[in-house]
GROMACS .gro file of N, CA, C and O in nm:
model
  396
    1MET      N    1  -1.818   0.888   1.705
    1MET     CA    2  -1.656   0.845   1.650
    1MET      C    3  -1.611   0.940   1.511
    1MET      O    4  -1.520   0.919   1.490
    2LYS      N    5  -1.768   0.917   1.468
    2LYS     CA    6  -1.735   1.058   1.358
    2LYS      C    7  -1.681   1.186   1.356
    2LYS      O    8  -1.559   1.260   1.293
    3PHE      N    9  -1.744   1.262   1.450
    3PHE     CA   10  -1.690   1.371   1.532
    3PHE      C   11  -1.518   1.362   1.542
    3PHE      O   12  -1.483   1.447   1.516
    4LEU      N   13  -1.526   1.269   1.635
    4LEU     CA   14  -1.393   1.250   1.702
    4LEU      C   15  -1.258   1.250   1.538
    4LEU      O   16  -1.167   1.293   1.588
    5SER      N   17  -1.313   1.184   1.447
    5SER     CA   18  -1.219   1.171   1.343
    5SER      C   19  -1.235   1.282   1.290
    5SER      O   20  -1.092   1.308   1.210
    6ARG      N   21  -1.299   1.347   1.293
    6ARG     CA   22  -1.349   1.482   1.180
    6ARG      C   23  -1.206   1.602   1.265
    6ARG      O   24  -1.173   1.662   1.163
    7ILE      N   25  -1.213   1.588   1.445
    7ILE     CA   26  -1.170   1.681   1.453
    7ILE      C   27  -1.020   1.618   1.469
    7ILE      O   28  -0.926   1.731   1.485
    8VAL      N   29  -0.976   1.554   1.481
    8VAL     CA   30  -0.847   1.468   1.417
    8VAL      C   31  -0.797   1.531   1.290
    8VAL      O   32  -0.661   1.584   1.260
    9GLY      N   33  -0.848   1.524   1.163
    9GLY     CA   34  -0.820   1.562   1.062
    9GLY      C   35  -0.807   1.738   1.079
    9GLY      O   36  -0.694   1.739   0.996
   10ILE      N   37  -0.876   1.730   1.150
   10ILE     CA   38  -0.897   1.918   1.127
   10ILE      C   39  -0.736   1.936   1.184
   10ILE      O   40  -0.647   2.043   1.141
   11VAL      N   41  -0.698   1.907   1.284
   11VAL     CA   42  -0.572   1.873   1.397
   11VAL      C   43  -0.473   1.884   1.270
   11VAL      O   44  -0.352   1.983   1.281
   12LEU      N   45  -0.470   1.768   1.209
   12LEU     CA   46  -0.367   1.756   1.149
   12LEU      C   47  -0.354   1.856   1.036
   12LEU      O   48  -0.182   1.904   0.974
   13PHE      N   49  -0.439   1.891   0.963
   13PHE     CA   50  -0.457   1.969   0.847
   13PHE      C   51  -0.338   2.136   0.897
   13PHE      O   52  -0.327   2.126   0.833
   14ILE      N   53  -0.413   2.112   1.011
   14ILE     CA   54  -0.388   2.259   1.075
   14ILE      C   55  -0.212   2.296   1.109
   14ILE      O   56  -0.116   2.371   1.035
   15LEU      N   57  -0.165   2.113   1.168
   15LEU     CA   58  -0.034   2.100   1.182
   15LEU      C   59   0.054   2.103   1.055
   15LEU      O   60   0.169   2.164   1.040
   16PHE      N   61   0.033   2.045   0.939
   16PHE     CA   62   0.076   2.034   0.829
   16PHE      C   63   0.047   2.142   0.722
   16PHE      O   64   0.173   2.211   0.682
   17PHE      N   65  -0.064   2.245   0.773
   17PHE     CA   66  -0.030   2.380   0.708
   17PHE      C   67   0.041   2.440   0.774
   17PHE      O   68   0.136   2.528   0.653
   18GLY      N   69   0.073   2.447   0.891
   18GLY     CA   70   0.160   2.557   0.966
   18GLY      C   71   0.303   2.489   0.916
   18GLY      O   72   0.396   2.600   0.904
   19PHE      N   73   0.332   2.334   0.895
   19PHE     CA   74   0.473   2.328   0.859
   19PHE      C   75   0.455   2.407   0.676
   19PHE      O   76   0.612   2.408   0.699
   20ALA      N   77   0.429   2.385   0.620
   20ALA     CA   78   0.455   2.414   0.463
   20ALA      C   79   0.433   2.587   0.513
   20ALA      O   80   0.539   2.619   0.416
   21LEU      N   81   0.372   2.671   0.573
   21LEU     CA   82   0.390   2.786   0.551
   21LEU      C   83   0.543   2.834   0.653
   21LEU      O   84   0.588   2.925   0.609
   22LYS      N   85   0.621   2.750   0.735
   22LYS     CA   86   0.736   2.739   0.776
   22LYS      C   87   0.822   2.679   0.684
   22LYS      O   88   0.956   2.757   0.736
   23ASN      N   89   0.844   2.632   0.590
   23ASN     CA   90   0.884   2.586   0.523
   23ASN      C   91   0.888   2.640   0.375
   23ASN      O   92   0.897   2.536   0.280
   24THR      N   93   0.907   2.769   0.345
   24THR     CA   94   0.889   2.788   0.180
   24THR      C   95   1.027   2.883   0.164
   24THR      O   96   0.993   2.890   0.028
   25GLN      N   97   1.114   2.872   0.227
   25GLN     CA   98   1.258   2.883   0.153
   25GLN      C   99   1.315   2.778   0.057
   25GLN      O  100   1.223   2.706   0.033
   26GLU      N  101   1.337   2.844  -0.069
   26GLU     CA  102   1.360   2.744  -0.178
   26GLU      C  103   1.524   2.691  -0.159
   26GLU      O  104   1.630   2.728  -0.114
   27VAL      N  105   1.497   2.532  -0.257
   27VAL     CA  106   1.589   2.456  -0.214
   27VAL      C  107   1.627   2.399  -0.315
   27VAL      O  108   1.584   2.407  -0.440
   28ALA      N  109   1.808   2.379  -0.363
   28ALA     CA  110   1.805   2.293  -0.517
   28ALA      C  111   1.840   2.169  -0.485
   28ALA      O  112   1.948   2.156  -0.376
   29LEU      N  113   1.780   2.090  -0.585
   29LEU     CA  114   1.804   1.960  -0.569
   29LEU      C  115   1.907   1.944  -0.703
   29LEU      O  116   1.872   1.968  -0.804
   30ARG      N  117   1.993   1.874  -0.656
   30ARG     CA  118   2.110   1.878  -0.791
   30ARG      C  119   2.080   1.741  -0.848
   30ARG      O  120   2.126   1.653  -0.746
   31PHE      N  121   2.099   1.723  -0.942
   31PHE     CA  122   2.140   1.583  -1.028
   31PHE      C  123   2.241   1.533  -1.092
   31PHE      O  124   2.327   1.612  -1.118
   32PHE      N  125   2.218   1.402  -1.153
   32PHE     CA  126   2.399   1.437  -1.242
   32PHE      C  127   2.397   1.496  -1.362
   32PHE      O  128   2.283   1.564  -1.395
   33LEU      N  129   2.513   1.501  -1.419
   33LEU     CA  130   2.531   1.618  -1.531
   33LEU      C  131   2.481   1.749  -1.511
   33LEU      O  132   2.418   1.783  -1.628
   34GLY      N  133   2.517   1.778  -1.388
   34GLY     CA  134   2.500   1.933  -1.363
   34GLY      C  135   2.352   2.005  -1.377
   34GLY      O  136   2.291   2.104  -1.405
   35TYR      N  137   2.247   1.880  -1.363
   35TYR     CA  138   2.094   1.923  -1.430
   35TYR      C  139   2.053   1.977  -1.259
   35TYR      O  140   2.059   1.954  -1.163
   36GLU      N  141   1.979   2.065  -1.217
   36GLU     CA  142   1.940   2.137  -1.085
   36GLU      C  143   1.806   2.175  -1.088
   36GLU      O  144   1.763   2.249  -1.201
   37VAL      N  145   1.706   2.173  -1.004
   37VAL     CA  146   1.584   2.195  -0.995
   37VAL      C  147   1.566   2.302  -0.881
   37VAL      O  148   1.643   2.242  -0.753
   38HIS      N  149   1.518   2.390  -0.876
   38HIS     CA  150   1.456   2.509  -0.777
   38HIS      C  151   1.334   2.506  -0.719
   38HIS      O  152   1.265   2.517  -0.803
   39ALA      N  153   1.302   2.473  -0.623
   39ALA     CA  154   1.208   2.487  -0.550
   39ALA      C  155   1.160   2.493  -0.435
   39ALA      O  156   1.251   2.442  -0.356
   40PRO      N  157   1.031   2.553  -0.333
   40PRO     CA  158   1.053   2.515  -0.223
   40PRO      C  159   1.063   2.406  -0.156
   40PRO      O  160   1.005   2.315  -0.186
   41LEU      N  161   1.056   2.383  -0.054
   41LEU     CA  162   1.148   2.320   0.032
   41LEU      C  163   0.989   2.221   0.081
   41LEU      O  164   0.998   2.075   0.047
   42VAL      N  165   0.913   2.245   0.070
   42VAL     CA  166   0.771   2.188   0.121
   42VAL      C  167   0.680   2.140  -0.011
   42VAL      O  168   0.692   1.998   0.005
   43LEU      N  169   0.748   2.172  -0.117
   43LEU     CA  170   0.677   2.109  -0.217
   43LEU      C  171   0.790   2.003  -0.285
   43LEU      O  172   0.733   1.932  -0.330
   44MET      N  173   0.913   2.021  -0.251
   44MET     CA  174   1.009   1.923  -0.308
   44MET      C  175   0.980   1.782  -0.180
   44MET      O  176   0.986   1.633  -0.230
   45LEU      N  177   0.972   1.799  -0.084
   45LEU     CA  178   0.905   1.700   0.040
   45LEU      C  179   0.761   1.628  -0.004
   45LEU      O  180   0.726   1.501  -0.040
   46LEU      N  181   0.680   1.721  -0.043
   46LEU     CA  182   0.544   1.666  -0.084
   46LEU      C  183   0.569   1.581  -0.242
   46LEU      O  184   0.517   1.461  -0.222
   47ALA      N  185   0.648   1.609  -0.335
   47ALA     CA  186   0.683   1.565  -0.441
   47ALA      C  187   0.764   1.416  -0.432
   47ALA      O  188   0.669   1.317  -0.498
   48PHE      N  189   0.830   1.420  -0.357
   48PHE     CA  190   0.898   1.251  -0.293
   48PHE      C  191   0.812   1.168  -0.172
   48PHE      O  192   0.824   1.045  -0.184
   49PHE      N  193   0.704   1.266  -0.137
   49PHE     CA  194   0.605   1.143  -0.067
   49PHE      C  195   0.519   1.137  -0.171
   49PHE      O  196   0.481   0.971  -0.172
   50GLY      N  197   0.487   1.185  -0.252
   50GLY     CA  198   0.401   1.136  -0.348
   50GLY      C  199   0.481   1.032  -0.444
   50GLY      O  200   0.390   0.906  -0.434
   51GLY      N  201   0.591   1.053  -0.493
   51GLY     CA  202   0.635   0.939  -0.540
   51GLY      C  203   0.678   0.815  -0.443
   51GLY      O  204   0.633   0.738  -0.502
   52GLY      N  205   0.708   0.811  -0.356
   52GLY     CA  206   0.742   0.722  -0.259
   52GLY      C  207   0.609   0.672  -0.231
   52GLY      O  208   0.594   0.536  -0.258
   53ALA      N  209   0.457   0.695  -0.246
   53ALA     CA  210   0.326   0.663  -0.204
   53ALA      C  211   0.317   0.557  -0.362
   53ALA      O  212   0.271   0.435  -0.354
   54VAL      N  213   0.352   0.631  -0.509
   54VAL     CA  214   0.283   0.555  -0.601
   54VAL      C  215   0.405   0.429  -0.610
   54VAL      O  216   0.367   0.361  -0.664
   55LEU      N  217   0.570   0.436  -0.590
   55LEU     CA  218   0.616   0.340  -0.619
   55LEU      C  219   0.557   0.230  -0.498
   55LEU      O  220   0.550   0.095  -0.541
   56GLY      N  221   0.510   0.264  -0.396
   56GLY     CA  222   0.487   0.189  -0.268
   56GLY      C  223   0.325   0.100  -0.364
   56GLY      O  224   0.286  -0.019  -0.336
   57VAL      N  225   0.232   0.181  -0.439
   57VAL     CA  226   0.131   0.121  -0.474
   57VAL      C  227   0.180  -0.002  -0.581
   57VAL      O  228   0.105  -0.042  -0.611
   58LEU      N  229   0.258   0.079  -0.665
   58LEU     CA  230   0.315  -0.046  -0.815
   58LEU      C  231   0.409  -0.123  -0.722
   58LEU      O  232   0.400  -0.247  -0.790
   59ALA      N  233   0.477  -0.120  -0.593
   59ALA     CA  234   0.513  -0.282  -0.569
   59ALA      C  235   0.387  -0.362  -0.547
   59ALA      O  236   0.425  -0.522  -0.506
   60MET      N  237   0.295  -0.306  -0.500
   60MET     CA  238   0.201  -0.427  -0.418
   60MET      C  239   0.124  -0.446  -0.546
   60MET      O  240   0.024  -0.586  -0.532
   61VAL      N  241   0.082  -0.395  -0.670
   61VAL     CA  242   0.008  -0.458  -0.757
   61VAL      C  243   0.050  -0.612  -0.814
   61VAL      O  244  -0.042  -0.655  -0.836
   62PRO      N  245   0.187  -0.649  -0.779
   62PRO     CA  246   0.197  -0.796  -0.856
   62PRO      C  247   0.113  -0.890  -0.762
   62PRO      O  248   0.082  -0.992  -0.731
   63THR      N  249   0.152  -0.874  -0.626
   63THR     CA  250   0.074  -0.985  -0.505
   63THR      C  251  -0.083  -0.931  -0.539
   63THR      O  252  -0.130  -1.022  -0.489
   64LEU      N  253  -0.107  -0.861  -0.566
   64LEU     CA  254  -0.274  -0.797  -0.587
   64LEU      C  255  -0.351  -0.874  -0.674
   64LEU      O  256  -0.418  -0.926  -0.687
   65LEU      N  257  -0.228  -0.903  -0.807
   65LEU     CA  258  -0.270  -0.960  -0.882
   65LEU      C  259  -0.284  -1.153  -0.880
   65LEU      O  260  -0.379  -1.212  -0.967
   66ARG      N  261  -0.204  -1.153  -0.821
   66ARG     CA  262  -0.144  -1.298  -0.772
   66ARG      C  263  -0.275  -1.347  -0.687
   66ARG      O  264  -0.308  -1.442  -0.712
   67TYR      N  265  -0.304  -1.248  -0.605
   67TYR     CA  266  -0.453  -1.288  -0.491
   67TYR      C  267  -0.590  -1.272  -0.600
   67TYR      O  268  -0.675  -1.364  -0.538
   68ARG      N  269  -0.572  -1.188  -0.648
   68ARG     CA  270  -0.700  -1.234  -0.770
   68ARG      C  271  -0.706  -1.305  -0.880
   68ARG      O  272  -0.806  -1.357  -0.860
   69ARG      N  273  -0.598  -1.365  -0.937
   69ARG     CA  274  -0.623  -1.509  -0.959
   69ARG      C  275  -0.636  -1.620  -0.911
   69ARG      O  276  -0.653  -1.686  -0.935
   70SER      N  277  -0.585  -1.643  -0.762
   70SER     CA  278  -0.636  -1.763  -0.703
   70SER      C  279  -0.761  -1.746  -0.617
   70SER      O  280  -0.781  -1.847  -0.584
   71GLN      N  281  -0.850  -1.574  -0.608
   71GLN     CA  282  -0.927  -1.610  -0.523
   71GLN      C  283  -1.043  -1.682  -0.620
   71GLN      O  284  -1.139  -1.769  -0.463
   72PRO      N  285  -1.064  -1.725  -0.675
   72PRO     CA  286  -1.227  -1.799  -0.746
   72PRO      C  287  -1.176  -1.990  -0.702
   72PRO      O  288  -1.262  -2.012  -0.625
   73ARG      N  289  -1.044  -2.033  -0.688
   73ARG     CA  290  -0.991  -2.096  -0.657
   73ARG      C  291  -1.010  -2.132  -0.474
   73ARG      O  292  -1.114  -2.252  -0.459
   74HIS      N  293  -1.013  -2.009  -0.436
   74HIS     CA  294  -1.039  -2.007  -0.269
   74HIS      C  295  -1.125  -2.065  -0.259
   74HIS      O  296  -1.214  -2.137  -0.131
   75LYS      N  297  -1.251  -1.955  -0.314
   75LYS     CA  298  -1.424  -1.967  -0.314
   75LYS      C  299  -1.442  -2.100  -0.322
   75LYS      O  300  -1.531  -2.175  -0.230
   76SER      N  301  -1.399  -2.210  -0.441
   76SER     CA  302  -1.468  -2.327  -0.428
   76SER      C  303  -1.402  -2.450  -0.320
   76SER      O  304  -1.486  -2.479  -0.278
   77VAL      N  305  -1.300  -2.409  -0.254
   77VAL     CA  306  -1.219  -2.487  -0.159
   77VAL      C  307  -1.348  -2.457  -0.058
   77VAL      O  308  -1.374  -2.507   0.035
   78ALA      N  309  -1.374  -2.336  -0.046
   78ALA     CA  310  -1.413  -2.290   0.092
   78ALA      C  311  -1.550  -2.313   0.081
   78ALA      O  312  -1.636  -2.327   0.213
   79SER      N  313  -1.614  -2.333   0.000
   79SER     CA  314  -1.798  -2.379  -0.033
   79SER      C  315  -1.761  -2.527  -0.017
   79SER      O  316  -1.909  -2.589  -0.035
   80GLY      N  317  -1.693  -2.638  -0.049
   80GLY     CA  318  -1.681  -2.733  -0.048
   80GLY      C  319  -1.698  -2.819  -0.167
   80GLY      O  320  -1.668  -2.947  -0.135
   81ALA      N  321  -1.660  -2.681  -0.277
   81ALA     CA  322  -1.708  -2.770  -0.350
   81ALA      C  323  -1.581  -2.842  -0.409
   81ALA      O  324  -1.467  -2.759  -0.411
   82PRO      N  325  -1.523  -2.953  -0.450
   82PRO     CA  326  -1.400  -2.996  -0.508
   82PRO      C  327  -1.304  -2.926  -0.596
   82PRO      O  328  -1.364  -2.867  -0.726
   83ALA      N  329  -1.175  -2.910  -0.578
   83ALA     CA  330  -1.105  -2.773  -0.613
   83ALA      C  331  -1.054  -2.859  -0.778
   83ALA      O  332  -1.039  -2.986  -0.779
   84VAL      N  333  -1.076  -2.794  -0.939
   84VAL     CA  334  -1.005  -2.819  -0.998
   84VAL      C  335  -0.878  -2.912  -1.026
   84VAL      O  336  -0.822  -2.984  -1.003
   85HIS      N  337  -0.763  -2.843  -0.910
   85HIS     CA  338  -0.608  -2.893  -0.947
   85HIS      C  339  -0.598  -3.017  -0.806
   85HIS      O  340  -0.516  -3.094  -0.856
   86GLU      N  341  -0.691  -3.046  -0.738
   86GLU     CA  342  -0.736  -3.164  -0.658
   86GLU      C  343  -0.723  -3.311  -0.668
   86GLU      O  344  -0.829  -3.275  -0.740
   87PRO      N  345  -0.633  -3.412  -0.675
   87PRO     CA  346  -0.657  -3.569  -0.685
   87PRO      C  347  -0.806  -3.572  -0.642
   87PRO      O  348  -0.735  -3.536  -0.506
   88GLN      N  349  -0.891  -3.691  -0.630
   88GLN     CA  350  -0.937  -3.739  -0.574
   88GLN      C  351  -0.862  -3.842  -0.504
   88GLN      O  352  -0.834  -3.954  -0.534
   89ALA      N  353  -0.933  -3.862  -0.380
   89ALA     CA  354  -0.823  -3.956  -0.250
   89ALA      C  355  -0.921  -4.085  -0.303
   89ALA      O  356  -1.051  -4.096  -0.263
   90ALA      N  357  -0.834  -4.191  -0.255
   90ALA     CA  358  -0.926  -4.324  -0.249
   90ALA      C  359  -0.992  -4.340  -0.191
   90ALA      O  360  -0.923  -4.335  -0.084
   91ALA      N  361  -1.086  -4.378  -0.157
   91ALA     CA  362  -1.171  -4.435  -0.039
   91ALA      C  363  -1.137  -4.562   0.007
   91ALA      O  364  -1.105  -4.666   0.006
   92GLN      N  365  -1.045  -4.534   0.135
   92GLN     CA  366  -1.037  -4.602   0.277
   92GLN      C  367  -1.028  -4.570   0.350
   92GLN      O  368  -1.083  -4.485   0.405
   93PRO      N  369  -1.077  -4.738   0.476
   93PRO     CA  370  -1.146  -4.692   0.594
   93PRO      C  371  -1.032  -4.648   0.658
   93PRO      O  372  -0.879  -4.693   0.729
   94THR      N  373  -1.057  -4.557   0.757
   94THR     CA  374  -0.948  -4.508   0.900
   94THR      C  375  -0.898  -4.581   0.991
   94THR      O  376  -1.032  -4.689   0.992
   95ARG      N  377  -0.830  -4.636   1.049
   95ARG     CA  378  -0.738  -4.696   1.120
   95ARG      C  379  -0.769  -4.630   1.303
   95ARG      O  380  -0.702  -4.508   1.261
   96PRO      N  381  -0.792  -4.727   1.355
   96PRO     CA  382  -0.783  -4.615   1.510
   96PRO      C  383  -0.649  -4.597   1.544
   96PRO      O  384  -0.537  -4.670   1.428
   97ASP      N  385  -0.576  -4.522   1.600
   97ASP     CA  386  -0.457  -4.480   1.647
   97ASP      C  387  -0.376  -4.576   1.680
   97ASP      O  388  -0.253  -4.672   1.683
   98GLY      N  389  -0.433  -4.720   1.789
   98GLY     CA  390  -0.364  -4.825   1.818
   98GLY      C  391  -0.279  -4.931   1.776
   98GLY      O  392  -0.233  -5.040   1.786
   99TYR      N  393  -0.314  -4.919   1.624
   99TYR     CA  394  -0.336  -5.027   1.512
   99TYR      C  395  -0.222  -5.004   1.462
   99TYR      O  396  -0.185  -4.915   1.373
   0.00000   0.00000   0.00000
């Protein structure tokens, strides 16, 4: 399995490297107020891909922090210990369904 994943990685690297070599022409990225950036197309694509990955990770941070905050409570429930926020139920005998 390790050998197969390395082969796939090498093939993907060669494909992306060939893509980068084919897209070296310079492009202009125009912003507001007349600001303009000139760079090779492959670098622009790489920059926007990296920016999207960073924004995706930043969007996950609140969910991750919420999960880490609630993790000790879930561990106590899973281990059978009474949770801090759960009130103790009154001990009543259970009735059969027919009554």
